[in-house]
Short mmCIF file of C-alpha atoms in Angstrom, two decimals:
data_model
loop_
_atom_site.label_atom_id
_atom_site.label_comp_id
_atom_site.label_asym_id
_atom_site.label_seq_id
_atom_site.Cartn_x
_atom_site.Cartn_y
_atom_site.Cartn_z
CA MET S 1 0.00 0.00 0.00
CA ASN S 2 1.02 3.59 -0.41
CA VAL S 3 0.80 6.11 2.43
CA ALA S 4 -2.73 7.24 1.52
CA GLN S 5 -4.02 3.67 1.27
CA TYR S 6 -2.27 2.63 4.47
CA LEU S 7 -3.76 5.52 6.40
CA VAL S 8 -7.26 4.77 5.13
CA GLU S 9 -6.94 1.07 5.95
CA GLN S 10 -5.61 1.77 9.43
CA LEU S 11 -8.49 4.14 10.18
CA ARG S 12 -10.94 1.51 8.94
CA VAL S 13 -9.43 -1.22 11.13
CA TRP S 14 -9.57 1.10 14.12
CA GLY S 15 -13.28 1.71 13.55
CA VAL S 16 -13.35 5.23 12.12
CA GLN S 17 -16.54 5.51 10.09
CA ARG S 18 -16.29 8.99 8.59
CA VAL S 19 -13.66 11.57 7.68
CA TYR S 20 -15.01 15.12 7.47
CA GLY S 21 -13.16 17.56 5.26
CA LEU S 22 -12.80 19.95 2.36
CA VAL S 23 -10.77 18.89 -0.66
CA GLY S 24 -7.48 20.73 -1.30
CA ASP S 25 -4.42 20.00 -3.40
CA ALA S 26 -2.27 18.71 -0.52
CA ILE S 27 -4.74 15.91 0.35
CA LEU S 28 -6.01 14.85 -3.08
CA ASP S 29 -4.49 11.39 -2.87
CA PHE S 30 -5.89 10.85 0.63
CA VAL S 31 -9.42 11.79 -0.51
CA ASP S 32 -9.02 9.54 -3.56
CA ALA S 33 -8.01 6.63 -1.34
CA LEU S 34 -11.02 7.21 0.91
CA GLU S 35 -13.39 7.23 -2.04
CA LYS S 36 -11.93 4.09 -3.63
CA ALA S 37 -11.70 2.10 -0.41
CA GLY S 38 -15.42 2.37 0.30
CA GLY S 39 -14.81 3.39 3.92
CA PRO S 40 -14.31 5.35 6.03
CA ARG S 41 -16.80 7.63 4.29
CA PHE S 42 -15.53 11.04 3.17
CA VAL S 43 -18.06 13.74 4.12
CA ALA S 44 -17.47 16.94 2.12
CA VAL S 45 -18.19 20.24 3.87
CA ARG S 46 -18.17 23.92 2.90
CA HIS S 47 -15.66 25.14 5.50
CA GLU S 48 -12.85 23.33 7.29
CA ALA S 49 -13.94 24.58 10.73
CA SER S 50 -17.20 22.74 10.14
CA ALA S 51 -15.29 19.53 9.43
CA ALA S 52 -13.57 19.73 12.80
CA PHE S 53 -16.82 20.63 14.57
CA MET S 54 -18.44 17.58 12.97
CA ALA S 55 -15.65 15.31 14.14
CA SER S 56 -15.85 16.77 17.63
CA ALA S 57 -19.62 16.30 17.74
CA GLU S 58 -19.38 12.70 16.54
CA ALA S 59 -16.78 11.92 19.20
CA LYS S 60 -18.95 13.55 21.88
CA LEU S 61 -22.06 11.67 20.85
CA SER S 62 -20.57 8.25 20.09
CA GLY S 63 -17.60 8.16 22.45
CA ARG S 64 -15.52 6.81 19.56
CA PRO S 65 -12.59 8.50 17.80
CA ALA S 66 -13.56 10.72 14.87
CA CYS S 67 -11.49 12.20 12.07
CA CYS S 68 -11.28 15.37 9.96
CA THR S 69 -8.95 16.52 7.21
CA ALA S 70 -7.86 19.65 5.36
CA THR S 71 -5.18 20.85 3.00
CA THR S 72 -2.16 22.86 4.07
CA GLY S 73 -2.07 26.61 4.73
CA PRO S 74 -5.47 28.23 5.27
CA GLY S 75 -7.26 24.88 5.18
CA ALA S 76 -5.24 23.58 8.10
CA VAL S 77 -5.63 26.82 10.04
CA ASN S 78 -9.41 26.73 9.57
CA LEU S 79 -9.54 23.33 11.32
CA LEU S 80 -8.19 24.82 14.53
CA ASN S 81 -11.51 26.27 15.71
CA GLY S 82 -13.26 22.90 15.79
CA LEU S 83 -10.16 21.12 17.05
CA ALA S 84 -10.02 23.48 20.02
CA ASP S 85 -13.58 22.46 20.82
CA ALA S 86 -12.58 18.78 20.80
CA ALA S 87 -9.39 19.40 22.77
CA LEU S 88 -11.00 21.43 25.56
CA ASP S 89 -13.98 19.08 25.86
CA GLN S 90 -11.56 16.13 25.95
CA VAL S 91 -12.93 14.03 23.10
CA PRO S 92 -10.85 11.88 20.72
CA VAL S 93 -10.48 13.64 17.36
CA LEU S 94 -7.69 13.07 14.85
CA ALA S 95 -6.95 15.83 12.33
CA ILE S 96 -4.97 14.91 9.21
CA THR S 97 -3.61 17.82 7.21
CA GLY S 98 -1.64 17.96 4.03
CA GLN S 99 1.70 19.76 4.11
CA SER S 100 4.04 21.22 1.50
CA ALA S 101 6.36 18.77 -0.24
CA ARG S 102 9.34 17.73 1.88
CA SER S 103 11.78 19.65 -0.29
CA ARG S 104 9.82 22.87 0.37
CA ILE S 105 9.39 22.57 4.14
CA GLY S 106 11.06 25.52 5.86
CA THR S 107 11.05 27.68 2.73
CA ASP S 108 8.83 30.51 1.53
CA GLN S 109 6.65 28.09 -0.45
CA LYS S 110 3.07 29.29 -0.83
CA GLN S 111 0.78 28.12 1.96
CA TYR S 112 3.65 26.63 3.96
CA PHE S 113 3.79 27.18 7.70
CA ASP S 114 5.09 25.23 10.66
CA GLN S 115 1.94 23.28 11.47
CA GLN S 116 3.34 21.55 14.56
CA ARG S 117 4.23 24.87 16.17
CA LEU S 118 0.67 26.14 15.75
CA PHE S 119 -1.31 22.94 16.32
CA SER S 120 0.64 21.99 19.45
CA SER S 121 -0.82 25.05 21.17
CA VAL S 122 -4.28 23.47 20.77
CA VAL S 123 -4.04 19.67 20.57
CA GLY S 124 -2.25 17.21 22.80
CA PHE S 125 -0.28 15.53 20.01
CA SER S 126 1.02 16.92 16.70
CA GLN S 127 3.67 15.37 14.48
CA LEU S 128 4.96 15.59 10.92
CA VAL S 129 5.18 12.29 9.05
CA ALA S 130 8.66 12.73 7.58
CA ALA S 131 8.98 9.41 5.73
CA PRO S 132 6.66 6.57 4.65
CA GLU S 133 8.26 4.12 7.06
CA ALA S 134 7.51 6.55 9.93
CA LEU S 135 3.73 6.44 9.46
CA PRO S 136 3.20 2.99 11.09
CA ALA S 137 5.07 4.28 14.16
CA VAL S 138 3.64 7.80 14.39
CA LEU S 139 -0.01 6.93 13.82
CA PRO S 140 -0.29 4.67 16.94
CA LEU S 141 1.26 7.45 19.03
CA ALA S 142 -1.54 9.77 17.95
CA TRP S 143 -4.09 7.06 18.63
CA ARG S 144 -2.76 6.48 22.14
CA ALA S 145 -2.87 10.19 22.91
CA MET S 146 -6.54 10.20 21.91
CA LEU S 147 -7.76 7.05 23.63
CA GLY S 148 -5.37 6.83 26.54
CA GLU S 149 -5.15 10.50 27.49
CA GLY S 150 -8.34 12.06 26.08
CA LYS S 151 -6.44 14.41 23.79
CA ALA S 152 -7.14 15.67 20.29
CA ALA S 153 -4.35 14.72 17.90
CA HIS S 154 -2.93 15.95 14.60
CA LEU S 155 -0.73 14.55 11.83
CA SER S 156 0.83 16.50 8.94
CA VAL S 157 1.54 14.54 5.75
CA PRO S 158 3.73 16.15 3.04
CA MET S 159 1.93 16.10 -0.29
CA ASP S 160 4.76 14.23 -2.03
CA LEU S 161 4.52 11.40 0.51
CA TRP S 162 1.01 10.11 -0.25
CA ARG S 163 2.10 7.78 -3.07
CA ALA S 164 5.21 6.46 -1.35
CA GLU S 165 5.14 2.76 -0.44
CA VAL S 166 4.54 1.52 3.09
CA LYS S 167 5.69 -2.07 3.69
CA ALA S 168 4.51 -2.56 7.28
CA PRO S 169 1.12 -4.16 8.06
CA VAL S 170 -1.60 -2.13 9.71
CA ARG S 171 -2.10 -2.59 13.44
CA GLN S 172 -5.14 -4.41 14.70
CA GLU S 173 -7.66 -2.81 17.02
CA GLU S 174 -6.41 -2.33 20.58
CA PRO S 175 -9.53 -2.14 22.78
CA TYR S 176 -7.54 -1.99 26.00
CA LEU S 177 -6.51 1.58 25.13
CA GLY S 178 -9.99 2.74 26.06
CA ALA S 179 -10.21 0.67 29.25
CA ARG S 180 -11.76 2.47 32.21
CA HIS S 181 -10.17 2.80 35.64
CA HIS S 182 -11.83 0.83 38.46
CA PRO S 183 -11.16 2.37 41.88
CA ALA S 184 -10.26 0.28 44.91
CA ILE S 185 -13.15 -0.56 47.22
CA ASP S 186 -11.46 1.33 50.06
CA VAL S 187 -11.56 4.52 47.99
CA VAL S 188 -15.30 4.11 47.38
CA ARG S 189 -15.92 3.34 51.05
CA GLY S 190 -13.96 6.44 52.00
CA ALA S 191 -16.31 8.51 49.87
CA ALA S 192 -19.33 6.82 51.43
CA HIS S 193 -17.98 7.65 54.89
CA ARG S 194 -17.64 11.33 53.97
CA MET S 195 -21.10 11.34 52.46
CA GLY S 196 -22.56 9.84 55.64
CA GLN S 197 -21.49 12.96 57.54
CA SER S 198 -23.76 15.20 55.45
CA ALA S 199 -27.15 16.50 56.59
CA ARG S 200 -28.03 18.58 53.49
CA PRO S 201 -26.48 16.81 50.47
CA VAL S 202 -26.87 17.60 46.79
CA ILE S 203 -25.94 15.48 43.76
CA VAL S 204 -24.55 17.42 40.79
CA CYS S 205 -24.59 15.36 37.59
CA GLY S 206 -23.22 15.93 34.11
CA HIS S 207 -22.87 14.03 30.88
CA GLY S 208 -20.39 11.60 32.46
CA ALA S 209 -23.18 10.20 34.62
CA ARG S 210 -25.19 9.16 31.57
CA THR S 211 -23.87 5.58 31.71
CA ALA S 212 -25.23 5.17 35.25
CA ARG S 213 -28.73 6.66 35.06
CA GLU S 214 -30.51 4.04 37.19
CA ALA S 215 -27.74 3.82 39.78
CA LEU S 216 -27.66 7.62 40.08
CA ILE S 217 -31.40 7.79 40.76
CA ALA S 218 -31.18 4.93 43.25
CA LEU S 219 -28.30 6.64 45.06
CA ALA S 220 -30.19 9.94 45.23
CA GLU S 221 -33.19 8.17 46.71
CA ARG S 222 -31.11 6.18 49.21
CA TRP S 223 -28.97 9.17 50.27
CA GLN S 224 -32.02 11.47 50.12
CA ALA S 225 -30.24 14.07 48.01
CA PRO S 226 -31.81 16.47 45.49
CA ILE S 227 -30.26 16.44 42.00
CA VAL S 228 -28.85 19.46 40.19
CA ARG S 229 -27.66 18.97 36.61
CA SER S 230 -25.26 20.69 34.26
CA LEU S 231 -26.24 21.49 30.68
CA GLY S 232 -24.68 18.20 29.57
CA GLY S 233 -26.59 16.44 32.34
CA ILE S 234 -29.96 17.14 30.72
CA GLY S 235 -31.52 13.76 29.99
CA VAL S 236 -29.38 11.88 32.52
CA VAL S 237 -32.33 11.96 34.94
CA PRO S 238 -35.83 12.86 33.69
CA GLY S 239 -36.58 16.49 34.43
CA HIS S 240 -39.93 15.62 35.99
CA HIS S 241 -38.34 13.37 38.64
CA PRO S 242 -39.25 14.77 42.10
CA LEU S 243 -35.60 14.93 43.19
CA VAL S 244 -34.50 17.03 40.18
CA VAL S 245 -34.31 20.73 41.05
CA GLY S 246 -32.90 22.10 37.77
CA GLY S 247 -29.69 23.35 36.25
CA TYR S 248 -27.02 25.50 37.83
CA GLY S 249 -24.89 28.38 36.65
CA ALA S 250 -26.14 31.13 34.34
CA ALA S 251 -28.23 28.54 32.47
CA GLY S 252 -29.69 27.23 35.70
CA SER S 253 -32.48 28.02 38.11
CA ALA S 254 -32.77 30.11 41.24
CA ALA S 255 -33.91 26.91 42.97
CA SER S 256 -30.59 25.19 42.26
CA HIS S 257 -28.66 28.33 43.17
CA ARG S 258 -30.32 28.58 46.58
CA LEU S 259 -30.08 24.85 47.21
CA LEU S 260 -26.33 24.82 46.59
CA GLN S 261 -25.91 27.77 48.93
CA GLN S 262 -27.71 25.85 51.69
CA ALA S 263 -26.13 22.42 51.09
CA ASP S 264 -23.33 21.05 53.25
CA MET S 265 -21.96 18.58 50.67
CA ALA S 266 -22.09 17.97 46.92
CA LEU S 267 -21.49 14.67 45.14
CA VAL S 268 -20.31 15.74 41.67
CA VAL S 269 -20.63 13.00 39.05
CA GLY S 270 -19.36 13.30 35.49
CA THR S 271 -18.93 17.06 35.19
CA THR S 272 -16.16 19.58 35.80
CA TRP S 273 -18.49 22.59 35.52
CA TRP S 274 -18.22 24.59 38.75
CA PRO S 275 -18.92 28.22 37.76
CA HIS S 276 -17.53 30.71 40.25
CA GLY S 277 -20.11 33.34 41.10
CA HIS S 278 -22.93 30.79 40.87
CA VAL S 279 -21.73 28.13 43.33
CA PRO S 280 -20.36 28.32 46.88
CA LEU S 281 -16.59 27.94 46.85
CA ASP S 282 -16.40 26.45 50.35
CA LEU S 283 -18.87 23.59 49.74
CA PRO S 284 -17.25 20.18 50.47
CA ILE S 285 -17.18 18.12 47.26
CA VAL S 286 -16.91 14.40 46.59
CA GLN S 287 -16.14 14.08 42.88
CA ILE S 288 -16.35 11.12 40.51
CA ASP S 289 -14.77 11.41 37.08
CA VAL S 290 -13.32 9.01 34.55
CA ARG S 291 -10.22 11.18 34.03
CA PRO S 292 -7.80 11.73 36.92
CA GLY S 293 -6.97 15.26 35.78
CA ASN S 294 -10.60 16.31 36.05
CA VAL S 295 -10.89 15.53 39.75
CA GLY S 296 -10.36 18.77 41.64
CA ARG S 297 -9.68 20.68 38.41
CA ASP S 298 -12.15 23.52 38.94
CA ALA S 299 -12.65 23.26 42.70
CA GLU S 300 -10.81 21.61 45.57
CA VAL S 301 -12.40 18.32 46.58
CA ALA S 302 -12.80 16.63 49.95
CA TRP S 303 -12.64 13.21 48.30
CA GLY S 304 -12.07 12.05 44.74
CA ILE S 305 -12.83 8.84 42.87
CA VAL S 306 -11.37 8.13 39.44
CA GLY S 307 -13.56 5.82 37.40
CA ASP S 308 -16.53 5.49 35.07
CA ALA S 309 -19.77 6.34 36.83
CA ALA S 310 -21.25 3.06 35.60
CA ALA S 311 -18.59 1.17 37.56
CA VAL S 312 -18.43 3.44 40.61
CA LEU S 313 -22.03 4.30 41.45
CA PRO S 314 -23.37 0.75 42.01
CA THR S 315 -20.54 0.12 44.48
CA LEU S 316 -21.08 3.48 46.13
CA LEU S 317 -24.80 2.75 46.35
CA GLU S 318 -24.08 -0.36 48.40
CA ALA S 319 -21.63 1.47 50.67
CA VAL S 320 -23.78 4.52 51.50
CA GLU S 321 -26.04 4.23 54.51
CA PRO S 322 -29.70 5.00 53.83
CA ALA S 323 -30.93 8.33 55.16
CA SER S 324 -34.20 10.09 55.89
CA ARG S 325 -34.35 13.84 55.20
CA PRO S 326 -38.01 14.80 54.66
CA ASP S 327 -37.46 18.45 55.59
CA TRP S 328 -34.48 18.84 53.22
CA LEU S 329 -36.33 17.25 50.30
CA SER S 330 -39.45 19.30 51.01
CA GLN S 331 -37.33 22.43 50.99
CA ALA S 332 -35.82 21.47 47.61
CA GLN S 333 -39.26 20.81 46.13
CA ALA S 334 -40.58 24.12 47.46
CA LEU S 335 -37.67 25.96 45.86
CA ARG S 336 -38.41 24.29 42.55
CA ARG S 337 -42.13 25.19 42.74
CA ASP S 338 -41.26 28.79 43.52
CA TRP S 339 -38.91 28.96 40.52
CA GLU S 340 -41.43 27.38 38.17
CA ALA S 341 -44.08 29.85 39.30
CA ARG S 342 -41.67 32.74 38.73
CA VAL S 343 -40.83 31.78 35.14
CA ALA S 344 -44.30 30.49 34.18
CA PRO S 345 -45.25 33.74 32.36
CA LEU S 346 -42.18 33.37 30.14
CA ARG S 347 -43.36 29.91 29.05
CA ARG S 348 -46.61 31.27 27.61
CA ALA S 349 -47.34 32.54 24.13
CA GLY S 350 -46.92 36.25 23.51
CA GLY S 351 -45.51 38.69 21.04
CA PRO S 352 -44.39 38.75 18.33
CA PRO S 353 -41.54 38.56 18.96
CA VAL S 354 -42.07 35.61 21.30
CA SER S 355 -40.33 34.79 24.55
CA PRO S 356 -37.39 32.39 24.07
CA GLY S 357 -38.83 30.56 27.10
CA TYR S 358 -41.98 29.87 25.11
CA LEU S 359 -39.90 28.67 22.16
CA VAL S 360 -37.94 26.22 24.34
CA THR S 361 -41.12 25.00 26.06
CA GLU S 362 -42.90 24.31 22.78
CA LEU S 363 -39.79 22.76 21.23
CA GLU S 364 -39.56 20.27 24.08
CA GLN S 365 -43.23 19.39 23.61
CA ALA S 366 -42.75 18.84 19.88
CA ILE S 367 -39.58 16.73 19.74
CA ALA S 368 -39.11 13.05 20.52
CA PRO S 369 -38.27 12.20 24.17
CA ASP S 370 -34.90 10.77 23.08
CA ALA S 371 -34.01 13.39 20.46
CA VAL S 372 -30.51 14.78 20.06
CA VAL S 373 -30.58 18.55 20.61
CA VAL S 374 -27.57 20.48 19.33
CA LEU S 375 -26.99 23.97 20.67
CA ASP S 376 -25.02 26.71 19.02
CA VAL S 377 -23.51 29.42 21.24
CA GLY S 378 -25.48 32.45 22.38
CA ASP S 379 -28.25 33.70 24.64
CA HIS S 380 -30.57 30.90 23.53
CA VAL S 381 -28.34 28.44 25.44
CA LEU S 382 -29.17 30.19 28.72
CA TRP S 383 -32.87 30.09 27.93
CA PHE S 384 -32.61 26.44 26.96
CA GLY S 385 -30.80 25.49 30.16
CA GLN S 386 -33.42 27.19 32.29
CA PHE S 387 -36.57 26.01 30.49
CA PHE S 388 -35.77 22.59 28.99
CA ARG S 389 -36.53 19.81 31.48
CA GLY S 390 -35.51 16.79 29.39
CA GLU S 391 -36.38 13.10 29.37
CA GLN S 392 -33.86 10.87 27.60
CA HIS S 393 -32.57 13.68 25.41
CA ARG S 394 -28.94 14.11 24.52
CA VAL S 395 -27.67 17.70 24.36
CA LEU S 396 -24.53 18.53 22.37
CA PHE S 397 -22.78 21.88 22.70
CA SER S 398 -19.41 23.59 22.58
CA GLY S 399 -18.70 23.29 26.28
CA THR S 400 -15.42 24.98 27.09
CA TRP S 401 -14.36 26.55 23.78
CA ARG S 402 -17.85 27.98 23.16
CA SER S 403 -17.56 28.80 19.50
CA MET S 404 -20.44 30.19 17.52
CA GLY S 405 -21.03 28.22 14.34
CA PHE S 406 -20.95 24.85 16.13
CA GLY S 407 -24.65 24.06 15.88
CA ILE S 408 -25.37 23.15 12.25
CA PRO S 409 -22.16 21.16 11.58
CA ALA S 410 -22.59 19.27 14.85
CA ALA S 411 -26.20 18.46 13.99
CA ILE S 412 -25.10 17.00 10.64
CA ALA S 413 -22.62 14.71 12.39
CA ALA S 414 -25.22 13.74 14.98
CA ALA S 415 -27.66 12.75 12.23
CA LEU S 416 -25.00 10.71 10.42
CA CYS S 417 -23.86 8.75 13.45
CA SER S 418 -27.26 8.18 15.10
CA GLU S 419 -29.53 7.09 12.26
CA GLY S 420 -33.18 6.91 13.23
CA ARG S 421 -32.81 9.34 16.12
CA GLN S 422 -34.39 12.76 15.74
CA VAL S 423 -31.85 15.62 15.53
CA VAL S 424 -32.70 19.27 16.16
CA ALA S 425 -30.29 22.20 16.06
CA LEU S 426 -31.27 25.23 18.14
CA VAL S 427 -29.18 28.15 16.89
CA GLY S 428 -29.16 31.92 17.09
CA ASP S 429 -29.17 34.08 13.98
CA GLY S 430 -25.56 35.08 14.74
CA GLY S 431 -24.38 31.46 14.99
CA LEU S 432 -26.33 30.55 11.86
CA ALA S 433 -24.49 33.24 9.91
CA MET S 434 -21.15 31.64 10.79
CA SER S 435 -22.07 28.24 9.35
CA ALA S 436 -24.81 29.11 6.85
CA GLY S 437 -22.86 27.41 4.08
CA GLU S 438 -23.47 24.06 5.76
CA LEU S 439 -27.21 24.36 5.09
CA SER S 440 -26.39 23.17 1.58
CA THR S 441 -24.39 20.30 3.15
CA VAL S 442 -27.50 19.30 5.09
CA ALA S 443 -29.49 19.26 1.86
CA GLN S 444 -26.79 17.47 -0.14
CA LEU S 445 -26.53 14.70 2.43
CA GLY S 446 -30.30 14.56 2.86
CA VAL S 447 -30.04 14.19 6.63
CA PRO S 448 -33.34 14.96 8.43
CA VAL S 449 -31.96 17.77 10.58
CA THR S 450 -34.40 20.42 11.77
CA VAL S 451 -32.76 23.81 12.36
CA VAL S 452 -34.70 26.07 14.72
CA VAL S 453 -33.45 29.66 14.72
CA ALA S 454 -33.93 31.91 17.75
CA ASP S 455 -33.91 35.01 15.58
CA ASN S 456 -33.60 38.23 17.60
CA GLY S 457 -31.58 40.42 15.21
CA TRP S 458 -28.70 40.90 17.64
CA LEU S 459 -25.70 39.20 19.18
CA ALA S 460 -27.98 39.19 22.17
CA MET S 461 -25.63 37.97 24.87
CA GLU S 462 -23.13 40.72 24.07
CA LYS S 463 -25.89 43.31 23.62
CA ASN S 464 -27.40 42.53 27.02
CA ARG S 465 -24.04 42.71 28.76
CA MET S 466 -23.15 45.98 27.08
CA ASP S 467 -26.54 47.51 27.86
CA LYS S 468 -26.21 46.48 31.49
CA ALA S 469 -22.76 48.09 31.67
CA GLY S 470 -23.93 51.29 29.96
CA LEU S 471 -21.87 50.61 26.83
CA ALA S 472 -22.88 51.43 23.26
CA SER S 473 -24.26 48.18 21.81
CA GLU S 474 -25.18 49.13 18.24
CA ALA S 475 -22.26 47.05 16.92
CA THR S 476 -24.08 43.91 18.06
CA ARG S 477 -27.00 44.50 15.69
CA LEU S 478 -27.27 41.89 12.92
CA PRO S 479 -28.49 42.69 9.39
CA ALA S 480 -31.94 41.41 8.54
CA VAL S 481 -31.74 38.28 6.39
CA ASP S 482 -34.67 36.35 4.95
CA LEU S 483 -33.76 33.02 6.48
CA VAL S 484 -36.62 31.21 4.78
CA LYS S 485 -35.31 32.20 1.33
CA LEU S 486 -31.76 31.34 2.38
CA ALA S 487 -32.82 27.89 3.57
CA GLU S 488 -34.97 27.20 0.51
CA ALA S 489 -32.16 28.29 -1.81
CA SER S 490 -29.91 25.82 0.02
CA GLY S 491 -32.37 22.96 -0.54
CA LEU S 492 -34.28 22.85 2.77
CA ARG S 493 -37.96 23.26 3.48
CA ALA S 494 -38.50 26.36 5.59
CA TRP S 495 -41.10 28.20 7.68
CA ARG S 496 -41.23 31.53 9.48
CA VAL S 497 -43.38 31.92 12.59
CA GLU S 498 -45.34 35.14 12.14
CA ALA S 499 -47.42 34.80 15.32
CA ALA S 500 -46.76 32.93 18.56
CA GLY S 501 -49.85 30.79 18.14
CA GLN S 502 -48.38 29.30 14.94
CA LEU S 503 -45.29 27.94 16.70
CA PRO S 504 -46.57 24.50 17.83
CA ASP S 505 -48.01 23.60 14.43
CA VAL S 506 -44.98 24.91 12.52
CA LEU S 507 -42.56 22.94 14.68
CA ARG S 508 -44.53 19.76 14.16
CA ALA S 509 -44.73 20.36 10.42
CA ALA S 510 -40.97 20.86 10.17
CA LEU S 511 -40.16 17.86 12.35
CA GLY S 512 -42.58 15.68 10.41
CA CYS S 513 -41.61 16.69 6.87
CA GLY S 514 -39.20 13.77 6.53
CA GLY S 515 -36.18 15.79 5.46
CA PRO S 516 -34.01 18.82 6.18
CA ALA S 517 -35.98 21.80 7.48
CA LEU S 518 -35.52 25.24 9.03
CA VAL S 519 -37.88 27.20 11.27
CA ASP S 520 -37.25 30.92 11.74
CA VAL S 521 -38.69 32.11 15.06
CA PRO S 522 -38.49 35.86 15.86
CA VAL S 523 -37.76 36.09 19.59
CA VAL S 524 -37.17 38.78 22.19
CA ALA S 525 -33.52 39.78 22.59
CA GLY S 526 -33.77 40.31 26.35
CA PRO S 527 -31.77 38.19 28.82
CA PRO S 528 -33.26 35.24 30.71
CA PRO S 529 -33.91 35.53 34.46
CA ASP S 530 -30.77 35.74 36.58
CA PRO S 531 -30.70 32.59 38.77
CA ARG S 532 -28.88 34.52 41.46
CA VAL S 533 -31.85 36.85 41.88
CA THR S 534 -34.11 34.62 43.92
CA GLY S 535 -37.07 36.88 44.58
CA GLY S 536 -40.09 38.17 42.69
#
């Protein structure tokens, strides 16, 4: 095999199903090899950042390594935005970029730059493949960085190397690289002992608790602890469960905010989100996370357990003594009722423009209980976190990097790697503008993604902050664009909600049309309620 064929075959053996990318002259042979091999599938995009966002989203949703590719120069640089998302959210993504021919490396050749110097500031592993015989050695190093250390990885391949012969065989799959740590029983019992000293406990769950849904609920009931969830924790426990109080942070509820202030211990499972200003910094924490580096990363812990929640929580459940805290649970439920009563007017129809709280409420009613909901970045995320209760939903978002433009590419990847599951992208008009070219990708692929646009005409999060600070905010105004015409020109079916009463029927029509669709919903640009303001 040549280098291109070897790389494709190795990715196939390792289980990579898709390579997202944009064709450029430094990767032509690699794309050719992908097409001729019949797998992994090459998914063509309109912008390289989208390719990396897609790979990041696939890795987040599936838990498996995902791959993206781009040519040298500007193509490689464009990948960095999505790669940063994967790197900071600790998901396994491999980026493969073309590079100038070996004889031109280090010269003033067009589009040449030192890729390792730039990429190493973002990913955990970046190497240049300097010779064909080096590929069989370098590629497993990248793979180990991804699976063993949770890092994004990058390989540069000079364009004159693709057709060079590789004589080594490909490596077989190495499932032990993804093996989870199992903590010693004494460590779990130590946590149970600490937890037994609490009188007002709270469980904080994130996406990492998703593998242990039943055990988490059983533990909360046995320990008599209310549950607070991060944005990624939506769908881990049904939002209607009596122990669930709501989210925390700016996208959370006043009920959760007050409960955390009154708690004397938090069991944090599968999340590192501990937003200063929204949580008490002196609250004793017992933390469970699959990655050692995540334990105590954002807040000092009283006790830490390294391991997958699915392995840890059943053992912890057996070790924790049952408790009875009727007053504490009643207090938590009263806080939740008070919060729900406070925001109830924002859930009702009004306008136009409509309340984003009404949009989120009706969207939850319309979509399947196990739908994948992809969020772009903007004010709509705060509204979503506050108003979306969740059942078995999976929510994808740009967690730490927080890049606008994530939503539509990520929804495409979600639809490709979870066939049969409903996929909805909730995006702002600002985020849509950054990845509008991918609407035609949605249509070309024919994936049944429904894009719902919270259209307020502003970069609302920035506008609201500037207005609050007394700063001039005119620069955050967005030009009016007919999103229905844009979507239809790209090959989607499209609707615009002209009156709030139309919203339920329009959402159901879009979701039921059987193909790609967009719904433009004019919404108020005002901020959601501040969870830290607990009154009135």
